[in-house]
PDB file of C-alpha atoms and ligand atoms in Angstrom:
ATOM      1  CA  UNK A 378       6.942 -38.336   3.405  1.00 37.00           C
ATOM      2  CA  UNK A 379       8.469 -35.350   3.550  1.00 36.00           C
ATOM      3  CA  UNK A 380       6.801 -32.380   2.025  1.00 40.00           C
ATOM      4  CA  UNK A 381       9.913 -29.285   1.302  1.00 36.00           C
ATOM      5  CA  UNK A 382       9.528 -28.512  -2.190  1.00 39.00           C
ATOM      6  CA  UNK A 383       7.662 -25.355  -2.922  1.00 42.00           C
ATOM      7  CA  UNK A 384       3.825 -24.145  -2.045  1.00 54.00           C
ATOM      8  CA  UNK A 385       0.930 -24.035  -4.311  1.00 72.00           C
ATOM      9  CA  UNK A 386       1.386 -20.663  -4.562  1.00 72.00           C
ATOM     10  CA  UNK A 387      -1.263 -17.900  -5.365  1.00 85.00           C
ATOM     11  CA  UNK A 388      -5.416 -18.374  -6.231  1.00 95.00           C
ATOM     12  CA  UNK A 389      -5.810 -22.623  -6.043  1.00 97.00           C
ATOM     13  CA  UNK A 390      -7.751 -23.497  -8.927  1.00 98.00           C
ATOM     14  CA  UNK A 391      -9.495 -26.379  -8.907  1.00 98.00           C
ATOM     15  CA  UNK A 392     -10.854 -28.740 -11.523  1.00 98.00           C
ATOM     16  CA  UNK A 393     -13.198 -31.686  -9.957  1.00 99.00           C
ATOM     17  CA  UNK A 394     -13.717 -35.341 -11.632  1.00 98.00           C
ATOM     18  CA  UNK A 395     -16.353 -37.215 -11.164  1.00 98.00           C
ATOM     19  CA  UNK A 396     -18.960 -39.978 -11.925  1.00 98.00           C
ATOM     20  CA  UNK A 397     -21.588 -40.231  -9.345  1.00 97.00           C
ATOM     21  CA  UNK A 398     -23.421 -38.355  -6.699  1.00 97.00           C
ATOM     22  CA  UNK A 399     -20.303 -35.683  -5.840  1.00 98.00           C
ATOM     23  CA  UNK A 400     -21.288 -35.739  -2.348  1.00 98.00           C
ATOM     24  CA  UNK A 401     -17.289 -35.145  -1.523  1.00 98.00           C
ATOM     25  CA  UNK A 402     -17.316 -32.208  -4.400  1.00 98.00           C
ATOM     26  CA  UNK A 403     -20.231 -30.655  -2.703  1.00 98.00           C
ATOM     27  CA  UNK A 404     -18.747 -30.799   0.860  1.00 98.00           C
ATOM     28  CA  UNK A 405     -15.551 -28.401  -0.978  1.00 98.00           C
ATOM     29  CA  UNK A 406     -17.794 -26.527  -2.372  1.00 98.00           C
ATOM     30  CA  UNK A 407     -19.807 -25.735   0.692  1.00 98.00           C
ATOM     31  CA  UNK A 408     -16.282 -25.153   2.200  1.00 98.00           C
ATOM     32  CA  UNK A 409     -15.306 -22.953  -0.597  1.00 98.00           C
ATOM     33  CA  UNK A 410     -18.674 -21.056  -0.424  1.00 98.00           C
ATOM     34  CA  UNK A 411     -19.028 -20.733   3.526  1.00 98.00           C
ATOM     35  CA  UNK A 412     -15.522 -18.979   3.326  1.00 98.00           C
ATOM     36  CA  UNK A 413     -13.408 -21.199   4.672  1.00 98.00           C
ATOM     37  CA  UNK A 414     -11.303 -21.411   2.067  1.00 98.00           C
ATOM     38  CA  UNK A 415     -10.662 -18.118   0.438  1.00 97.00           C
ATOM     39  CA  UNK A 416      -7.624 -19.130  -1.277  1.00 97.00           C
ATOM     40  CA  UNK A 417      -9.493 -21.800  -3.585  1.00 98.00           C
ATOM     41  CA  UNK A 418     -12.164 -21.751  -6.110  1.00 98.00           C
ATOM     42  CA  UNK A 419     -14.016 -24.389  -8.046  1.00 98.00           C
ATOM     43  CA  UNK A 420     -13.061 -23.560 -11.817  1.00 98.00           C
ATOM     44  CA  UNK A 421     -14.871 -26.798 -13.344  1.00 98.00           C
ATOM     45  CA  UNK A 422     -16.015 -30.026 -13.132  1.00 98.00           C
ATOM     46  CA  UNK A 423     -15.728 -33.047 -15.454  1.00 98.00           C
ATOM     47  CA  UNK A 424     -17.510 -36.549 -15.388  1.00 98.00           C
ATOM     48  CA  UNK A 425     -17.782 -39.195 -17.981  1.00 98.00           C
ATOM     49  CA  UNK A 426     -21.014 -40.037 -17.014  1.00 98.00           C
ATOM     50  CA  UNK A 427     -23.456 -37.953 -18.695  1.00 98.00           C
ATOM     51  CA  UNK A 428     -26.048 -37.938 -15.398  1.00 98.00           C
ATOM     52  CA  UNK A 429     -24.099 -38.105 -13.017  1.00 98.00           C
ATOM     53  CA  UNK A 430     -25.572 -36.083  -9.808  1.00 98.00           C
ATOM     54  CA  UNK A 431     -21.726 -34.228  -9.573  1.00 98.00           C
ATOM     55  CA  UNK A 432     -22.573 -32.486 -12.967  1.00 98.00           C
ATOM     56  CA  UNK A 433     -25.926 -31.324 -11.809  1.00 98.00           C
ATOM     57  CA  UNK A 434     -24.508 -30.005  -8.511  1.00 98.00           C
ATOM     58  CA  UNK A 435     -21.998 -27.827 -10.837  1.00 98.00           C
ATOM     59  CA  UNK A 436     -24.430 -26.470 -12.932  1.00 98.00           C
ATOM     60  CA  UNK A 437     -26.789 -25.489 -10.057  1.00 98.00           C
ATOM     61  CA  UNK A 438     -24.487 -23.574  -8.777  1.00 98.00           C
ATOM     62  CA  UNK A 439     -23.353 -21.585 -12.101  1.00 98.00           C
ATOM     63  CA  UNK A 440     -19.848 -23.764 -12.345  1.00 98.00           C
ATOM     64  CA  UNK A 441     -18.895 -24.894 -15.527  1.00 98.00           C
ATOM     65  CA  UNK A 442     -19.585 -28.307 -16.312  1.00 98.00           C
ATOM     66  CA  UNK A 443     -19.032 -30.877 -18.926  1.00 98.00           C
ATOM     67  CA  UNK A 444     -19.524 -34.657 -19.749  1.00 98.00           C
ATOM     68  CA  UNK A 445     -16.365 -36.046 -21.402  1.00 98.00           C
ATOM     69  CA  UNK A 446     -15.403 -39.477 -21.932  1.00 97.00           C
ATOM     70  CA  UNK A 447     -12.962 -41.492 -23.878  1.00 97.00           C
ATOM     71  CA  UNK A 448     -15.802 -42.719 -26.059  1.00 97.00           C
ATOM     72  CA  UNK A 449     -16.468 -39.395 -27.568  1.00 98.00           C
ATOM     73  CA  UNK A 450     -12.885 -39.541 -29.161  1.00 98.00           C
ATOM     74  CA  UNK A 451     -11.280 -41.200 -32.227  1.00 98.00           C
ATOM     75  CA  UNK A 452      -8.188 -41.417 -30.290  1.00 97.00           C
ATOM     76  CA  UNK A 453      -6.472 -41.431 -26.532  1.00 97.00           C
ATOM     77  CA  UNK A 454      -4.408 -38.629 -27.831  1.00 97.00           C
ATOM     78  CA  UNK A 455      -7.486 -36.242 -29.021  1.00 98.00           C
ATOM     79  CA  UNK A 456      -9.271 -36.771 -25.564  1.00 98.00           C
ATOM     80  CA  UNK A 457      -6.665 -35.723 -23.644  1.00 97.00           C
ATOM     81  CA  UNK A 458      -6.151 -33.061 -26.153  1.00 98.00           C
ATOM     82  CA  UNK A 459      -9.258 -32.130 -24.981  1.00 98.00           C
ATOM     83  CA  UNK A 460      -9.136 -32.749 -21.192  1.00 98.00           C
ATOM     84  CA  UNK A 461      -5.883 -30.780 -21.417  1.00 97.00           C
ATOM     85  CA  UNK A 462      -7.307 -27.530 -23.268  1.00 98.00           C
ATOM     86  CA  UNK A 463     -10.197 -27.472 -20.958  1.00 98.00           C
ATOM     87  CA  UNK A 464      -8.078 -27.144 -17.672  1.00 98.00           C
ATOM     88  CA  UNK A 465      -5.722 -24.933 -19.464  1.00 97.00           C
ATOM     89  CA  UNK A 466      -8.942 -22.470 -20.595  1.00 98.00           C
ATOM     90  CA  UNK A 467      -9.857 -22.843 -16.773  1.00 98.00           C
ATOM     91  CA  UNK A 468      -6.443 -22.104 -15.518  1.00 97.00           C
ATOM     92  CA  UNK A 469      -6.481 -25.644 -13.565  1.00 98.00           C
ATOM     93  CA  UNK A 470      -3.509 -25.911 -11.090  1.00 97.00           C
ATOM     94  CA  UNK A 471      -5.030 -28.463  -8.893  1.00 98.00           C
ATOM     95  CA  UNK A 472      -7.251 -32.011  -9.868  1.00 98.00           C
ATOM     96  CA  UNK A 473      -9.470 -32.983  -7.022  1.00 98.00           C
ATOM     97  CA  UNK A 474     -10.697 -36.659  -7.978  1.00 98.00           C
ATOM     98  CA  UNK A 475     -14.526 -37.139  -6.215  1.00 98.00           C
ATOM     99  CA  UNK A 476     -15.879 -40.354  -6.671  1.00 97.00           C
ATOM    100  CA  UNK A 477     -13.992 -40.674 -10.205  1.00 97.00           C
ATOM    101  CA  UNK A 478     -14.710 -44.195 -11.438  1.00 95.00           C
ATOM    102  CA  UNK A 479     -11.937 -44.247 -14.799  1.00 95.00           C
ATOM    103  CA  UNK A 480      -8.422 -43.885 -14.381  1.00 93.00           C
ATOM    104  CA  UNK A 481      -7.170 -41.231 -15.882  1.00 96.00           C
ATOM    105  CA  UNK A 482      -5.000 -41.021 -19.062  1.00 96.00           C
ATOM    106  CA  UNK A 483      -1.063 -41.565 -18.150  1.00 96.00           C
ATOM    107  CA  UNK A 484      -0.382 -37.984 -20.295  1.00 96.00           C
ATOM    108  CA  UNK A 485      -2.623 -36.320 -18.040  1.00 97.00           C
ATOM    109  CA  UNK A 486      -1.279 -38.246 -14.417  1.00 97.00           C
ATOM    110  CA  UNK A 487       2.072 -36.566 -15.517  1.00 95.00           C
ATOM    111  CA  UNK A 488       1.246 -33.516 -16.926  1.00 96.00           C
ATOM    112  CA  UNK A 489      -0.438 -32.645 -13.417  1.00 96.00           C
ATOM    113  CA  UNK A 490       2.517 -34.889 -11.376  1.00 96.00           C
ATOM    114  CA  UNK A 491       1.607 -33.675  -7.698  1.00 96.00           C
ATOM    115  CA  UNK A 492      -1.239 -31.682  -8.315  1.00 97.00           C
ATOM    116  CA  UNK A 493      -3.941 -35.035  -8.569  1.00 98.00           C
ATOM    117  CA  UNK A 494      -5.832 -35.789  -5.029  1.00 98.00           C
ATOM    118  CA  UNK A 495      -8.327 -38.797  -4.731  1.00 98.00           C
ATOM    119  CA  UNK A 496     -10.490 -39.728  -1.664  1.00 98.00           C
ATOM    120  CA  UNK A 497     -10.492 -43.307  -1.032  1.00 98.00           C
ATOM    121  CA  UNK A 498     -12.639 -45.257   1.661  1.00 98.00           C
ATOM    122  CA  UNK A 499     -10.589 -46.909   3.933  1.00 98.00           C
ATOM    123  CA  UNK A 500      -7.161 -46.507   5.388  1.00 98.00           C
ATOM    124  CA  UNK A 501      -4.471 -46.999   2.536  1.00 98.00           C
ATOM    125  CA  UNK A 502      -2.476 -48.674   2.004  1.00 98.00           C
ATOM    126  CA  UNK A 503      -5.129 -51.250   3.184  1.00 98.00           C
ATOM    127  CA  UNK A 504      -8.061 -52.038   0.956  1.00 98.00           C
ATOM    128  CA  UNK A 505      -7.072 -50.531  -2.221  1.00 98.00           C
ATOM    129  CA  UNK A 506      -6.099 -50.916  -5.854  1.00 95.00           C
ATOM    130  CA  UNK A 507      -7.977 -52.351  -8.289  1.00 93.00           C
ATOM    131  CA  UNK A 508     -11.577 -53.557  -7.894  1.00 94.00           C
ATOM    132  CA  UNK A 509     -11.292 -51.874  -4.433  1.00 96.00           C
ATOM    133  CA  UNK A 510     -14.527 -49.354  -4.666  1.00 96.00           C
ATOM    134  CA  UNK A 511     -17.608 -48.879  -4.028  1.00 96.00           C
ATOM    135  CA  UNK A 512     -19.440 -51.631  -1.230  1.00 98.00           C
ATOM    136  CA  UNK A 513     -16.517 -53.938  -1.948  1.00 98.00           C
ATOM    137  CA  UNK A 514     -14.235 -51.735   0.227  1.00 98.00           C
ATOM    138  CA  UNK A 515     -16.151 -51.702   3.295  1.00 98.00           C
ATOM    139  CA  UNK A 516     -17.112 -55.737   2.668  1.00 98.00           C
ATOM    140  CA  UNK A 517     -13.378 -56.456   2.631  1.00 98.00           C
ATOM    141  CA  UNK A 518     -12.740 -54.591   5.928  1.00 98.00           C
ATOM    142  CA  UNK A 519     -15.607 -56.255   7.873  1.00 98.00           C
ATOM    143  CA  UNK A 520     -14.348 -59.680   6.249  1.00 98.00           C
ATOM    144  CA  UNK A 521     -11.169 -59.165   7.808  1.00 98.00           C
ATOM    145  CA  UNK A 522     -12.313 -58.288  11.024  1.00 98.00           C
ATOM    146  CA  UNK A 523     -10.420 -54.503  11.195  1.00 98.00           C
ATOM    147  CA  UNK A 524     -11.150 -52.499  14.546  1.00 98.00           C
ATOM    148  CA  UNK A 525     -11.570 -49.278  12.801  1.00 98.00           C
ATOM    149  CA  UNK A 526     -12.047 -48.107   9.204  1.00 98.00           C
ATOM    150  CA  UNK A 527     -11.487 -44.966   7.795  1.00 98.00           C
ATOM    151  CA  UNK A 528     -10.765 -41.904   4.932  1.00 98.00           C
ATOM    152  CA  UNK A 529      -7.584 -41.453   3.384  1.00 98.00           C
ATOM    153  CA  UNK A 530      -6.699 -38.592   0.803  1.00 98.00           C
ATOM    154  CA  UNK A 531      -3.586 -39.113  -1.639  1.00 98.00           C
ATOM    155  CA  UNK A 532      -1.869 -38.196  -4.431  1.00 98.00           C
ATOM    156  CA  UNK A 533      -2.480 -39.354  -8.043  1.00 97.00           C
ATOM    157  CA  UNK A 534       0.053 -41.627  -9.650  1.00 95.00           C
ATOM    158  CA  UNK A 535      -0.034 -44.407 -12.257  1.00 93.00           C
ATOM    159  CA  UNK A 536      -1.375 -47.024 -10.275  1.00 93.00           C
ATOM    160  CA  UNK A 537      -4.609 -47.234  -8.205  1.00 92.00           C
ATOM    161  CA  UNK A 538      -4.726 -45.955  -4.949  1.00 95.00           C
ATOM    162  CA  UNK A 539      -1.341 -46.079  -4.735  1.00 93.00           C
ATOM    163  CA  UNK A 540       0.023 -42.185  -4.132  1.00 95.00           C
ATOM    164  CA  UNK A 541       0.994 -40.234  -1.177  1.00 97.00           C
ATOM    165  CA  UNK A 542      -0.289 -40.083   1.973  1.00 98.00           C
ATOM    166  CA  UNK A 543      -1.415 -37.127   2.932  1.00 98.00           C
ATOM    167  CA  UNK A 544      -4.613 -36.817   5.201  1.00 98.00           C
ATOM    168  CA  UNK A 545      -6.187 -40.050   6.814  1.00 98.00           C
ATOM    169  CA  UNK A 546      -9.381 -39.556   9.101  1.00 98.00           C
ATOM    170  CA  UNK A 547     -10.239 -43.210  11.426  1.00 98.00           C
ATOM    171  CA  UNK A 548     -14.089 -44.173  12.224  1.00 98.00           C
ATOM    172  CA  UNK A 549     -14.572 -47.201  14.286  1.00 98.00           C
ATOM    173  CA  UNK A 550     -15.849 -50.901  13.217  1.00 98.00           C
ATOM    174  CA  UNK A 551     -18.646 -51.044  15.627  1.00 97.00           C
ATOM    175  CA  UNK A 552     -20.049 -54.500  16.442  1.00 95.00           C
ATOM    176  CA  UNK A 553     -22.377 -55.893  14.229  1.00 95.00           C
ATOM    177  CA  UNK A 554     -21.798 -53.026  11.842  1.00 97.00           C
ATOM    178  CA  UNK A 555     -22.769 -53.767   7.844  1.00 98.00           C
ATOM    179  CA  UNK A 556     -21.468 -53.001   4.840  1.00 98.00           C
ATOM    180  CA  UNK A 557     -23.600 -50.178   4.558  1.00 98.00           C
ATOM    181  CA  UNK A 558     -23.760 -48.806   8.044  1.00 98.00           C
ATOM    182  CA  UNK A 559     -19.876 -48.681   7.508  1.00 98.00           C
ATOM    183  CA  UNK A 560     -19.367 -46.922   4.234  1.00 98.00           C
ATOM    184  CA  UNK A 561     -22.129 -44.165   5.768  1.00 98.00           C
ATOM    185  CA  UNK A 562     -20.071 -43.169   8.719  1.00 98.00           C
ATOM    186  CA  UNK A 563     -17.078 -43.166   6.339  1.00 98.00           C
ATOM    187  CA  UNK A 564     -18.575 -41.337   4.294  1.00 98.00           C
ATOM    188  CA  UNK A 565     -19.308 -38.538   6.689  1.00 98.00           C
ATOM    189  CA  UNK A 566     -15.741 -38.337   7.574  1.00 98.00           C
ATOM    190  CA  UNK A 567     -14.309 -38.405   3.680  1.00 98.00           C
ATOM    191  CA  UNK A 568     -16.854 -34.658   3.997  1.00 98.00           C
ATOM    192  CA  UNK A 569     -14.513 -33.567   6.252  1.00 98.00           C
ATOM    193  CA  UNK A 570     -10.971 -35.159   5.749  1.00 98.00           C
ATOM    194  CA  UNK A 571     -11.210 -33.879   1.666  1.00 98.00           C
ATOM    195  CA  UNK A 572     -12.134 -29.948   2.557  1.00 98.00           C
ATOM    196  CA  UNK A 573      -9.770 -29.749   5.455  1.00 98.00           C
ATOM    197  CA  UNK A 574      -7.373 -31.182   2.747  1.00 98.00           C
ATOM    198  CA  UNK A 575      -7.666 -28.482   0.251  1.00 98.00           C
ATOM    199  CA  UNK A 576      -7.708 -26.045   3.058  1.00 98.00           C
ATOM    200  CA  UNK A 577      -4.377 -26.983   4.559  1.00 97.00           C
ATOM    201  CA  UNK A 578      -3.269 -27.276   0.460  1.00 97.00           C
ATOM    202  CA  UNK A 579      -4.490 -23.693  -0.355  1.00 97.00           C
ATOM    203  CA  UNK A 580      -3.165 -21.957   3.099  1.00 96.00           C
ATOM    204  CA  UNK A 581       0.486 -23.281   2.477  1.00 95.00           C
ATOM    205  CA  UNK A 582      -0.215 -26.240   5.803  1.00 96.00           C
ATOM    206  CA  UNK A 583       0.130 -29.418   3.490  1.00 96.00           C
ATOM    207  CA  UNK A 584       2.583 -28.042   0.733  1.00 93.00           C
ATOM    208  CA  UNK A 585       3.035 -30.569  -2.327  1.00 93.00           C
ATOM    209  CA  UNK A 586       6.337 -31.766  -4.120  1.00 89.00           C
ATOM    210  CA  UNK A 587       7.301 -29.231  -6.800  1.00 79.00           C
ATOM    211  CA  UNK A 588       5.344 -29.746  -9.978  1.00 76.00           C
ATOM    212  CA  UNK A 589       5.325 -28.539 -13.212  1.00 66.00           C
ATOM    213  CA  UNK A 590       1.765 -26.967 -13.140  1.00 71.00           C
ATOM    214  CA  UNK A 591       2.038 -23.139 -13.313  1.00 68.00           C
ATOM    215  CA  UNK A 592       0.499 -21.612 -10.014  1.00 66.00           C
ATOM    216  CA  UNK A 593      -2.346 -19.175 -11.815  1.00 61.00           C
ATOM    217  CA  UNK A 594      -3.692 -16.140  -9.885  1.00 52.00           C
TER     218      UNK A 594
HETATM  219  C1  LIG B 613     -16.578 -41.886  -2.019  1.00 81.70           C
HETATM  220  O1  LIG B 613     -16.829 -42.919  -1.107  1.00 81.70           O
HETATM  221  C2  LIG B 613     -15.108 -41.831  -2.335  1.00 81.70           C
HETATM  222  O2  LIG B 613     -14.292 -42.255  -1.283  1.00 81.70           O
HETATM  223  C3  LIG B 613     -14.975 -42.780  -3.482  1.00 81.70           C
HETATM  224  O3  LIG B 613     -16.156 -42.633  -4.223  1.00 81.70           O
HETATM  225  C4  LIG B 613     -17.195 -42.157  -3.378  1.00 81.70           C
HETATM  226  C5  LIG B 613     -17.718 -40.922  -4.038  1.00 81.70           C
HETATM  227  O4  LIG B 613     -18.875 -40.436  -3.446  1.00 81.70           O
HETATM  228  N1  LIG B 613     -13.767 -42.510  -4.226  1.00 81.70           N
HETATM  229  P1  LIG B 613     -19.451 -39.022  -3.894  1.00 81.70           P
HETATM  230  O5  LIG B 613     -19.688 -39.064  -5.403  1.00 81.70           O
HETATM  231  O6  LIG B 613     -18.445 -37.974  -3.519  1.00 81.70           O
HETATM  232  O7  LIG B 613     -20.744 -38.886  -3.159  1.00 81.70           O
END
């Protein structure tokens, strides 16, 4: 893929999904927070799940946060209503997907065309789409008998897992290795491959197609 249309230019603000622990949100924020990225800042973070352990990291450290779900709405259209007026008020120009367990409304997917990254755990296009999450992933990999195993970070688009390429970190099968002993190496590596992504992102490195998402200061 070839990257030419223009930067993500000016402050990177970035709105974070997610339904579970938010390990991967709180390795960016640690990033953000040890000053290694200057150029980005955590504006909110959404999950649908009301206690999930990514909504408790926000609000210990003073970040907005908010449970929202499709369940709270009449319609599709008033939720993303909603989703859409809160990373407006936040001056969202970038959605960083951590652990998000719903897809996201197709309005939404284009409205931020480009500007969507999701961490995935395993080496896409391998072992992903749907049903491909959680244990599963790193089941399918030892079931097929794969050397090495790995982190890839992507762009959004309409079908799971599916996006651009843009960062992929490899960790080793190891003999004997389980499920488990798999996805926690993985996981170390998804805490550095997704802040080294939104580093490169936010200091022009990795510079995304052209969107329509206005680049806020
Ligand atoms: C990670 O393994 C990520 O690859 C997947 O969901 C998990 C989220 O973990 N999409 P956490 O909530 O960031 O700890």
């Amino acid at each position: 893929m070839n990257f030419r249309a223009k930067a993500l230019t000016g402050m990177v603000n970035i709105a974070v999904f997610g339904s579970g622990h938010g390990s991967n949100f709180q390795a960016i924020l640690t990033a953000i927070e040890n000053g290694r990225i200057p150029e980005a800042r955590i504006v909110c973070v959404l999950s649908n799940n009301s206690s999930a352990g990514i909504l408790q990291i926000a609000r210990d450290h003073a970040l907005p946060a908010y449970h929202l779900s499709r369940q709270q709405f009449a319609t599709e259209e008033a939720f993303v209503e909603r989703l859409c007026a809160l990373l407006d008020g936040h001056r969202a120009n970038l959605i960083v997907l951590a652990g998000y367990m719903k897809l996201l409304p197709p309005e939404l997917i284009a409205r931020f065309r480009s500007r969507i990254l999701n961490i995935h755990p395993a080496l896409l296009p391998k072992f992903g789409g749907e049903g491909m999450y959680g244990m599963r992933v790193h089941e399918a990999v030892l079931r097929a008998g794969e050397s090495e195993s790995g982190a890839t970070v992507h762009l959004v688009d309409e079908l799971y897992d599916h996006g651009t390429i843009l960062l992929q970190k490899k960790v080793p099968v190891l003999p004997g290795d389980t499920a488990e002993g798999l996805a926690a190496r993985v996981l170390d590596v998804e805490h550095e491959l997704y802040p080294e992504v939104v580093r490169r992102i936010a200091r022009g490195e990795l510079i995304l197609p052209a969107s329509e998402v206005p680049a806020h200061s």
